[in-house]
PDB file of C-alpha atoms in Angstrom:
ATOM      1  CA  MET A 292       0.000   0.000   0.000  1.00  0.00           C
ATOM      2  CA  ALA A 293       2.906   2.344   0.711  1.00  0.00           C
ATOM      3  CA  THR A 294       4.239   2.079  -2.842  1.00  0.00           C
ATOM      4  CA  THR A 295       0.970   3.260  -4.408  1.00  0.00           C
ATOM      5  CA  GLU A 296       0.799   6.244  -2.064  1.00  0.00           C
ATOM      6  CA  ASN A 297       4.342   7.273  -3.010  1.00  0.00           C
ATOM      7  CA  ALA A 298       3.534   6.942  -6.704  1.00  0.00           C
ATOM      8  CA  GLU A 299       0.401   9.071  -6.372  1.00  0.00           C
ATOM      9  CA  SER A 300       2.050  11.757  -4.286  1.00  0.00           C
ATOM     10  CA  GLY A 301       4.845  12.118  -6.858  1.00  0.00           C
ATOM     11  CA  SER A 302       7.793  11.474  -4.574  1.00  0.00           C
ATOM     12  CA  PRO A 303      11.224  11.901  -6.246  1.00  0.00           C
ATOM     13  CA  GLU A 304      11.989   8.185  -5.722  1.00  0.00           C
ATOM     14  CA  ASN A 305       9.388   7.063  -8.249  1.00  0.00           C
ATOM     15  CA  LYS A 306       9.707   9.790 -10.895  1.00  0.00           C
ATOM     16  CA  VAL A 307      11.069   8.619 -14.217  1.00  0.00           C
ATOM     17  CA  ASP A 308      13.999  10.606 -15.522  1.00  0.00           C
ATOM     18  CA  ARG A 309      13.185  11.386 -19.127  1.00  0.00           C
ATOM     19  CA  GLY A 310      16.572  12.968 -19.787  1.00  0.00           C
ATOM     20  CA  THR A 311      16.544  15.585 -22.531  1.00  0.00           C
ATOM     21  CA  ALA A 312      13.068  14.590 -23.760  1.00  0.00           C
ATOM     22  CA  ASP A 313      10.529  17.194 -24.823  1.00  0.00           C
ATOM     23  CA  PRO A 314       9.086  18.707 -21.609  1.00  0.00           C
ATOM     24  CA  ASP A 315       5.607  19.301 -23.140  1.00  0.00           C
ATOM     25  CA  ALA A 316       5.320  15.747 -24.535  1.00  0.00           C
ATOM     26  CA  LYS A 317       2.447  13.666 -23.212  1.00  0.00           C
ATOM     27  CA  TYR A 318       3.266  10.133 -22.238  1.00  0.00           C
ATOM     28  CA  PRO A 319       2.749   7.450 -23.483  1.00  0.00           C
ATOM     29  CA  LEU A 320       4.085   8.777 -26.770  1.00  0.00           C
ATOM     30  CA  LYS A 321       2.277   8.103 -30.044  1.00  0.00           C
ATOM     31  CA  VAL A 322       4.835   7.155 -32.650  1.00  0.00           C
ATOM     32  CA  LEU A 323       4.230   7.834 -36.355  1.00  0.00           C
ATOM     33  CA  TYR A 324       5.543   5.042 -38.577  1.00  0.00           C
ATOM     34  CA  CYS A 325       6.544   5.528 -42.202  1.00  0.00           C
ATOM     35  CA  GLY A 326       4.409   3.808 -44.831  1.00  0.00           C
ATOM     36  CA  VAL A 327       7.429   3.130 -47.065  1.00  0.00           C
ATOM     37  CA  CYS A 328      10.144   1.755 -44.765  1.00  0.00           C
ATOM     38  CA  SER A 329       7.926   0.925 -41.734  1.00  0.00           C
ATOM     39  CA  LEU A 330      10.295   2.632 -39.276  1.00  0.00           C
ATOM     40  CA  PRO A 331       9.500   5.658 -37.098  1.00  0.00           C
ATOM     41  CA  ILE A 332       9.751   8.764 -39.265  1.00  0.00           C
ATOM     42  CA  GLU A 333      12.827   9.997 -37.375  1.00  0.00           C
ATOM     43  CA  TYR A 334      14.818   7.069 -38.818  1.00  0.00           C
ATOM     44  CA  CYS A 335      13.769   7.401 -42.468  1.00  0.00           C
ATOM     45  CA  GLU A 336      16.909   9.376 -43.301  1.00  0.00           C
ATOM     46  CA  TYR A 337      19.032   6.290 -42.570  1.00  0.00           C
ATOM     47  CA  MET A 338      17.178   4.067 -45.032  1.00  0.00           C
ATOM     48  CA  PRO A 339      18.480   3.377 -48.568  1.00  0.00           C
ATOM     49  CA  GLU A 340      15.873   5.639 -50.208  1.00  0.00           C
ATOM     50  CA  PRO A 341      14.961   8.522 -47.877  1.00  0.00           C
ATOM     51  CA  ALA A 342      13.467  10.549 -50.751  1.00  0.00           C
ATOM     52  CA  LYS A 343      10.563   8.092 -51.084  1.00  0.00           C
ATOM     53  CA  CYS A 344       9.928   8.309 -47.340  1.00  0.00           C
ATOM     54  CA  LYS A 345       9.896  12.126 -47.519  1.00  0.00           C
ATOM     55  CA  GLN A 346       7.421  12.048 -50.421  1.00  0.00           C
ATOM     56  CA  TRP A 347       5.118   9.697 -48.489  1.00  0.00           C
ATOM     57  CA  LEU A 348       5.309  11.869 -45.357  1.00  0.00           C
ATOM     58  CA  GLU A 349       4.636  15.075 -47.317  1.00  0.00           C
ATOM     59  CA  LYS A 350       1.621  13.503 -49.019  1.00  0.00           C
ATOM     60  CA  ASN A 351       0.058  11.873 -45.943  1.00  0.00           C
ATOM     61  CA  PHE A 352       1.141  14.125 -43.030  1.00  0.00           C
ATOM     62  CA  PRO A 353       2.026  17.599 -44.387  1.00  0.00           C
ATOM     63  CA  ASP A 354       1.990  19.240 -40.933  1.00  0.00           C
ATOM     64  CA  VAL A 355       4.527  16.757 -39.526  1.00  0.00           C
ATOM     65  CA  PHE A 356       6.620  17.105 -42.693  1.00  0.00           C
ATOM     66  CA  ALA A 357       6.680  20.902 -42.349  1.00  0.00           C
ATOM     67  CA  ARG A 358       7.683  20.654 -38.681  1.00  0.00           C
ATOM     68  CA  MET A 359      10.517  18.211 -39.492  1.00  0.00           C
ATOM     69  CA  THR A 360      11.906  20.364 -42.300  1.00  0.00           C
ATOM     70  CA  LEU A 361      11.902  23.412 -40.028  1.00  0.00           C
ATOM     71  CA  GLU A 362      13.802  21.496 -37.339  1.00  0.00           C
ATOM     72  CA  ASN A 363      16.417  20.322 -39.848  1.00  0.00           C
ATOM     73  CA  ALA A 364      16.935  23.736 -41.513  1.00  0.00           C
ATOM     74  CA  PRO A 365      19.158  25.408 -38.830  1.00  0.00           C
ATOM     75  CA  LYS A 366      21.500  22.404 -38.679  1.00  0.00           C
ATOM     76  CA  GLN A 367      22.793  22.944 -42.239  1.00  0.00           C
ATOM     77  CA  GLU A 368      26.067  24.785 -42.711  1.00  0.00           C
ATOM     78  CA  THR A 369      25.873  28.172 -44.382  1.00  0.00           C
ATOM     79  CA  GLY A 370      29.564  29.138 -44.294  1.00  0.00           C
ATOM     80  CA  SER A 371      30.613  27.938 -47.754  1.00  0.00           C
ATOM     81  CA  GLY A 372      28.287  30.192 -49.761  1.00  0.00           C
ATOM     82  CA  GLU A 373      27.503  27.480 -52.308  1.00  0.00           C
ATOM     83  CA  THR A 374      24.760  25.045 -51.451  1.00  0.00           C
ATOM     84  CA  PRO A 375      24.751  21.656 -53.167  1.00  0.00           C
ATOM     85  CA  ALA A 376      21.670  20.595 -55.059  1.00  0.00           C
ATOM     86  CA  ALA A 377      19.191  18.444 -53.147  1.00  0.00           C
ATOM     87  CA  GLY A 378      19.908  15.397 -55.308  1.00  0.00           C
ATOM     88  CA  GLU A 379      23.657  15.663 -54.731  1.00  0.00           C
ATOM     89  CA  GLU A 380      23.176  16.038 -50.970  1.00  0.00           C
ATOM     90  CA  GLU A 381      21.005  12.925 -50.776  1.00  0.00           C
ATOM     91  CA  GLU A 382      23.453  11.015 -52.938  1.00  0.00           C
ATOM     92  CA  LYS A 383      26.238  11.861 -50.479  1.00  0.00           C
ATOM     93  CA  LYS A 384      24.104  10.757 -47.515  1.00  0.00           C
ATOM     94  CA  LYS A 385      23.029   7.517 -49.128  1.00  0.00           C
ATOM     95  CA  GLN A 386      25.258   4.635 -48.250  1.00  0.00           C
ATOM     96  CA  LYS A 387      25.075   1.222 -49.786  1.00  0.00           C
ATOM     97  CA  ARG A 388      24.771  -1.743 -47.480  1.00  0.00           C
ATOM     98  CA  GLY A 389      28.066  -3.249 -46.491  1.00  0.00           C
ATOM     99  CA  GLY A 390      29.986  -0.028 -45.903  1.00  0.00           C
ATOM    100  CA  ARG A 391      32.239   0.967 -48.775  1.00  0.00           C
ATOM    101  CA  GLY A 392      31.082   0.280 -52.283  1.00  0.00           C
ATOM    102  CA  GLN A 393      31.997  -3.037 -53.744  1.00  0.00           C
ATOM    103  CA  ILE A 394      35.114  -2.950 -55.844  1.00  0.00           C
ATOM    104  CA  LYS A 395      34.615  -4.730 -59.118  1.00  0.00           C
ATOM    105  CA  GLN A 396      37.417  -7.126 -59.713  1.00  0.00           C
ATOM    106  CA  LYS A 397      38.825  -7.430 -63.167  1.00  0.00           C
ATOM    107  CA  LYS A 398      38.221 -10.769 -64.760  1.00  0.00           C
ATOM    108  CA  LYS A 399      41.409 -12.680 -65.086  1.00  0.00           C
ATOM    109  CA  THR A 400      42.146 -13.662 -68.634  1.00  0.00           C
ATOM    110  CA  VAL A 401      42.336 -17.392 -68.110  1.00  0.00           C
ATOM    111  CA  PRO A 402      42.951 -19.420 -71.252  1.00  0.00           C
ATOM    112  CA  GLN A 403      39.806 -21.231 -72.355  1.00  0.00           C
ATOM    113  CA  LYS A 404      40.781 -24.826 -71.812  1.00  0.00           C
ATOM    114  CA  VAL A 405      38.783 -27.817 -70.541  1.00  0.00           C
ATOM    115  CA  THR A 406      40.849 -30.522 -68.865  1.00  0.00           C
ATOM    116  CA  ILE A 407      39.614 -34.043 -68.251  1.00  0.00           C
ATOM    117  CA  ALA A 408      41.372 -36.413 -65.876  1.00  0.00           C
ATOM    118  CA  LYS A 409      40.747 -39.894 -64.507  1.00  0.00           C
ATOM    119  CA  ILE A 410      41.503 -40.141 -60.778  1.00  0.00           C
ATOM    120  CA  PRO A 411      41.751 -43.533 -59.007  1.00  0.00           C
ATOM    121  CA  ARG A 412      39.643 -44.016 -55.875  1.00  0.00           C
ATOM    122  CA  ALA A 413      39.670 -47.438 -54.231  1.00  0.00           C
ATOM    123  CA  LYS A 414      40.666 -50.741 -55.795  1.00  0.00           C
ATOM    124  CA  LYS A 415      39.459 -50.561 -59.419  1.00  0.00           C
ATOM    125  CA  LYS A 416      37.166 -47.555 -59.040  1.00  0.00           C
ATOM    126  CA  PHE A 417      37.708 -44.162 -60.665  1.00  0.00           C
ATOM    127  CA  VAL A 418      36.219 -40.665 -60.795  1.00  0.00           C
ATOM    128  CA  THR A 419      36.376 -38.316 -63.762  1.00  0.00           C
ATOM    129  CA  ARG A 420      37.374 -34.702 -63.115  1.00  0.00           C
ATOM    130  CA  VAL A 421      36.280 -31.987 -65.573  1.00  0.00           C
ATOM    131  CA  CYS A 422      37.881 -28.555 -65.104  1.00  0.00           C
ATOM    132  CA  GLY A 423      37.581 -25.360 -67.134  1.00  0.00           C
ATOM    133  CA  LEU A 424      33.922 -25.295 -68.171  1.00  0.00           C
ATOM    134  CA  ALA A 425      33.415 -21.964 -66.387  1.00  0.00           C
ATOM    135  CA  THR A 426      35.926 -20.288 -68.743  1.00  0.00           C
ATOM    136  CA  PHE A 427      33.345 -20.830 -71.495  1.00  0.00           C
ATOM    137  CA  ASP A 428      30.593 -19.248 -69.304  1.00  0.00           C
ATOM    138  CA  ILE A 429      28.894 -22.609 -68.764  1.00  0.00           C
ATOM    139  CA  ASP A 430      26.816 -22.919 -65.588  1.00  0.00           C
ATOM    140  CA  LEU A 431      28.534 -25.581 -63.498  1.00  0.00           C
ATOM    141  CA  LYS A 432      25.371 -26.622 -61.650  1.00  0.00           C
ATOM    142  CA  GLU A 433      23.584 -27.177 -64.934  1.00  0.00           C
ATOM    143  CA  ALA A 434      26.567 -29.118 -66.327  1.00  0.00           C
ATOM    144  CA  GLN A 435      26.726 -31.238 -63.167  1.00  0.00           C
ATOM    145  CA  ARG A 436      23.026 -32.155 -63.481  1.00  0.00           C
ATOM    146  CA  PHE A 437      23.500 -32.916 -67.170  1.00  0.00           C
ATOM    147  CA  PHE A 438      26.461 -35.251 -66.527  1.00  0.00           C
ATOM    148  CA  ALA A 439      24.657 -37.025 -63.681  1.00  0.00           C
ATOM    149  CA  GLN A 440      21.623 -37.648 -65.892  1.00  0.00           C
ATOM    150  CA  LYS A 441      23.597 -38.558 -69.026  1.00  0.00           C
ATOM    151  CA  PHE A 442      25.879 -41.087 -67.333  1.00  0.00           C
ATOM    152  CA  SER A 443      23.367 -42.227 -64.650  1.00  0.00           C
ATOM    153  CA  CYS A 444      25.815 -41.619 -61.837  1.00  0.00           C
ATOM    154  CA  GLY A 445      26.666 -39.136 -59.112  1.00  0.00           C
ATOM    155  CA  ALA A 446      28.244 -35.838 -60.048  1.00  0.00           C
ATOM    156  CA  SER A 447      29.138 -32.797 -57.958  1.00  0.00           C
ATOM    157  CA  VAL A 448      30.703 -29.360 -58.255  1.00  0.00           C
ATOM    158  CA  THR A 449      33.651 -29.514 -55.874  1.00  0.00           C
ATOM    159  CA  ALA A 450      35.760 -26.433 -56.531  1.00  0.00           C
ATOM    160  CA  GLU A 451      35.420 -23.069 -58.211  1.00  0.00           C
ATOM    161  CA  ASP A 452      35.701 -24.615 -61.669  1.00  0.00           C
ATOM    162  CA  GLU A 453      35.710 -28.375 -61.146  1.00  0.00           C
ATOM    163  CA  ILE A 454      33.113 -31.136 -61.572  1.00  0.00           C
ATOM    164  CA  ILE A 455      33.684 -34.655 -60.255  1.00  0.00           C
ATOM    165  CA  ILE A 456      31.757 -37.486 -61.947  1.00  0.00           C
ATOM    166  CA  GLN A 457      31.690 -40.900 -60.285  1.00  0.00           C
ATOM    167  CA  GLY A 458      33.016 -43.439 -62.749  1.00  0.00           C
ATOM    168  CA  ASP A 459      35.462 -43.576 -65.654  1.00  0.00           C
ATOM    169  CA  PHE A 460      33.863 -41.610 -68.516  1.00  0.00           C
ATOM    170  CA  THR A 461      36.986 -40.062 -70.072  1.00  0.00           C
ATOM    171  CA  ASP A 462      36.301 -41.618 -73.490  1.00  0.00           C
ATOM    172  CA  GLU A 463      32.650 -40.554 -73.824  1.00  0.00           C
ATOM    173  CA  ILE A 464      32.805 -37.176 -72.080  1.00  0.00           C
ATOM    174  CA  ILE A 465      34.689 -35.360 -74.855  1.00  0.00           C
ATOM    175  CA  ASP A 466      31.953 -36.135 -77.391  1.00  0.00           C
ATOM    176  CA  VAL A 467      29.222 -35.297 -74.868  1.00  0.00           C
ATOM    177  CA  ILE A 468      30.751 -31.889 -74.061  1.00  0.00           C
ATOM    178  CA  GLN A 469      31.122 -30.975 -77.748  1.00  0.00           C
ATOM    179  CA  GLU A 470      27.574 -32.128 -78.480  1.00  0.00           C
ATOM    180  CA  LYS A 471      25.988 -30.220 -75.570  1.00  0.00           C
ATOM    181  CA  TRP A 472      28.144 -27.069 -75.776  1.00  0.00           C
ATOM    182  CA  PRO A 473      29.271 -26.432 -79.375  1.00  0.00           C
ATOM    183  CA  GLU A 474      31.372 -23.393 -78.346  1.00  0.00           C
ATOM    184  CA  VAL A 475      33.880 -25.831 -76.802  1.00  0.00           C
ATOM    185  CA  ASP A 476      35.892 -27.052 -79.785  1.00  0.00           C
ATOM    186  CA  ASP A 477      38.148 -30.097 -79.996  1.00  0.00           C
ATOM    187  CA  ASP A 478      41.353 -28.049 -79.587  1.00  0.00           C
ATOM    188  CA  SER A 479      40.107 -26.616 -76.268  1.00  0.00           C
ATOM    189  CA  ILE A 480      39.707 -30.042 -74.625  1.00  0.00           C
ATOM    190  CA  ASP A 481      42.774 -31.619 -73.072  1.00  0.00           C
ATOM    191  CA  ASP A 482      42.713 -35.222 -71.777  1.00  0.00           C
ATOM    192  CA  LEU A 483      45.282 -35.648 -69.010  1.00  0.00           C
ATOM    193  CA  GLY A 484      44.697 -39.391 -68.640  1.00  0.00           C
ATOM    194  CA  GLU A 485      45.100 -40.992 -65.215  1.00  0.00           C
ATOM    195  CA  VAL A 486      46.436 -38.656 -62.562  1.00  0.00           C
ATOM    196  CA  LYS A 487      46.862 -38.910 -58.817  1.00  0.00           C
ATOM    197  CA  LYS A 488      44.742 -36.673 -56.623  1.00  0.00           C
TER     198      LYS A 488
END
């Protein structure tokens, strides 16, 4: 019973410190959420496309939009004399996910060569390794499914540009590759024979 009396009387022990919050705000606060990014409108500027959020806010809540633009106006610097265009300013603010922009790596000029090798497994069992199909822009997953279906065996993509087929298919695979992918000519295929792993 003593705790409710203290809360009603407004003793300093039970008052909530609201820090630097707005003194005329009525609690509990009603938060306005953006219809574009679904965050509170104060956080729209941190989203990938704040211009769309501003357009939505101006269309649906013009009074709140006007109040927010007035609050943001004094914060801008006026010392330089030249003001950047609105599009340039937003472009500077906008940051792609992942921090710095992705650096496009140059494609290495790898010679277009397909190598086929027979690798021994256990006793008299072998696997066939096909490397270099990616240099001809052939999808390795699609090629793996094709080999597995064509030879009725297991096949898997094991490395960046390597397909392992269970069984010894070194004789038939050259004709199959040329038949399926005509851009791979006979000079581009190199049969290494039996190699150790």
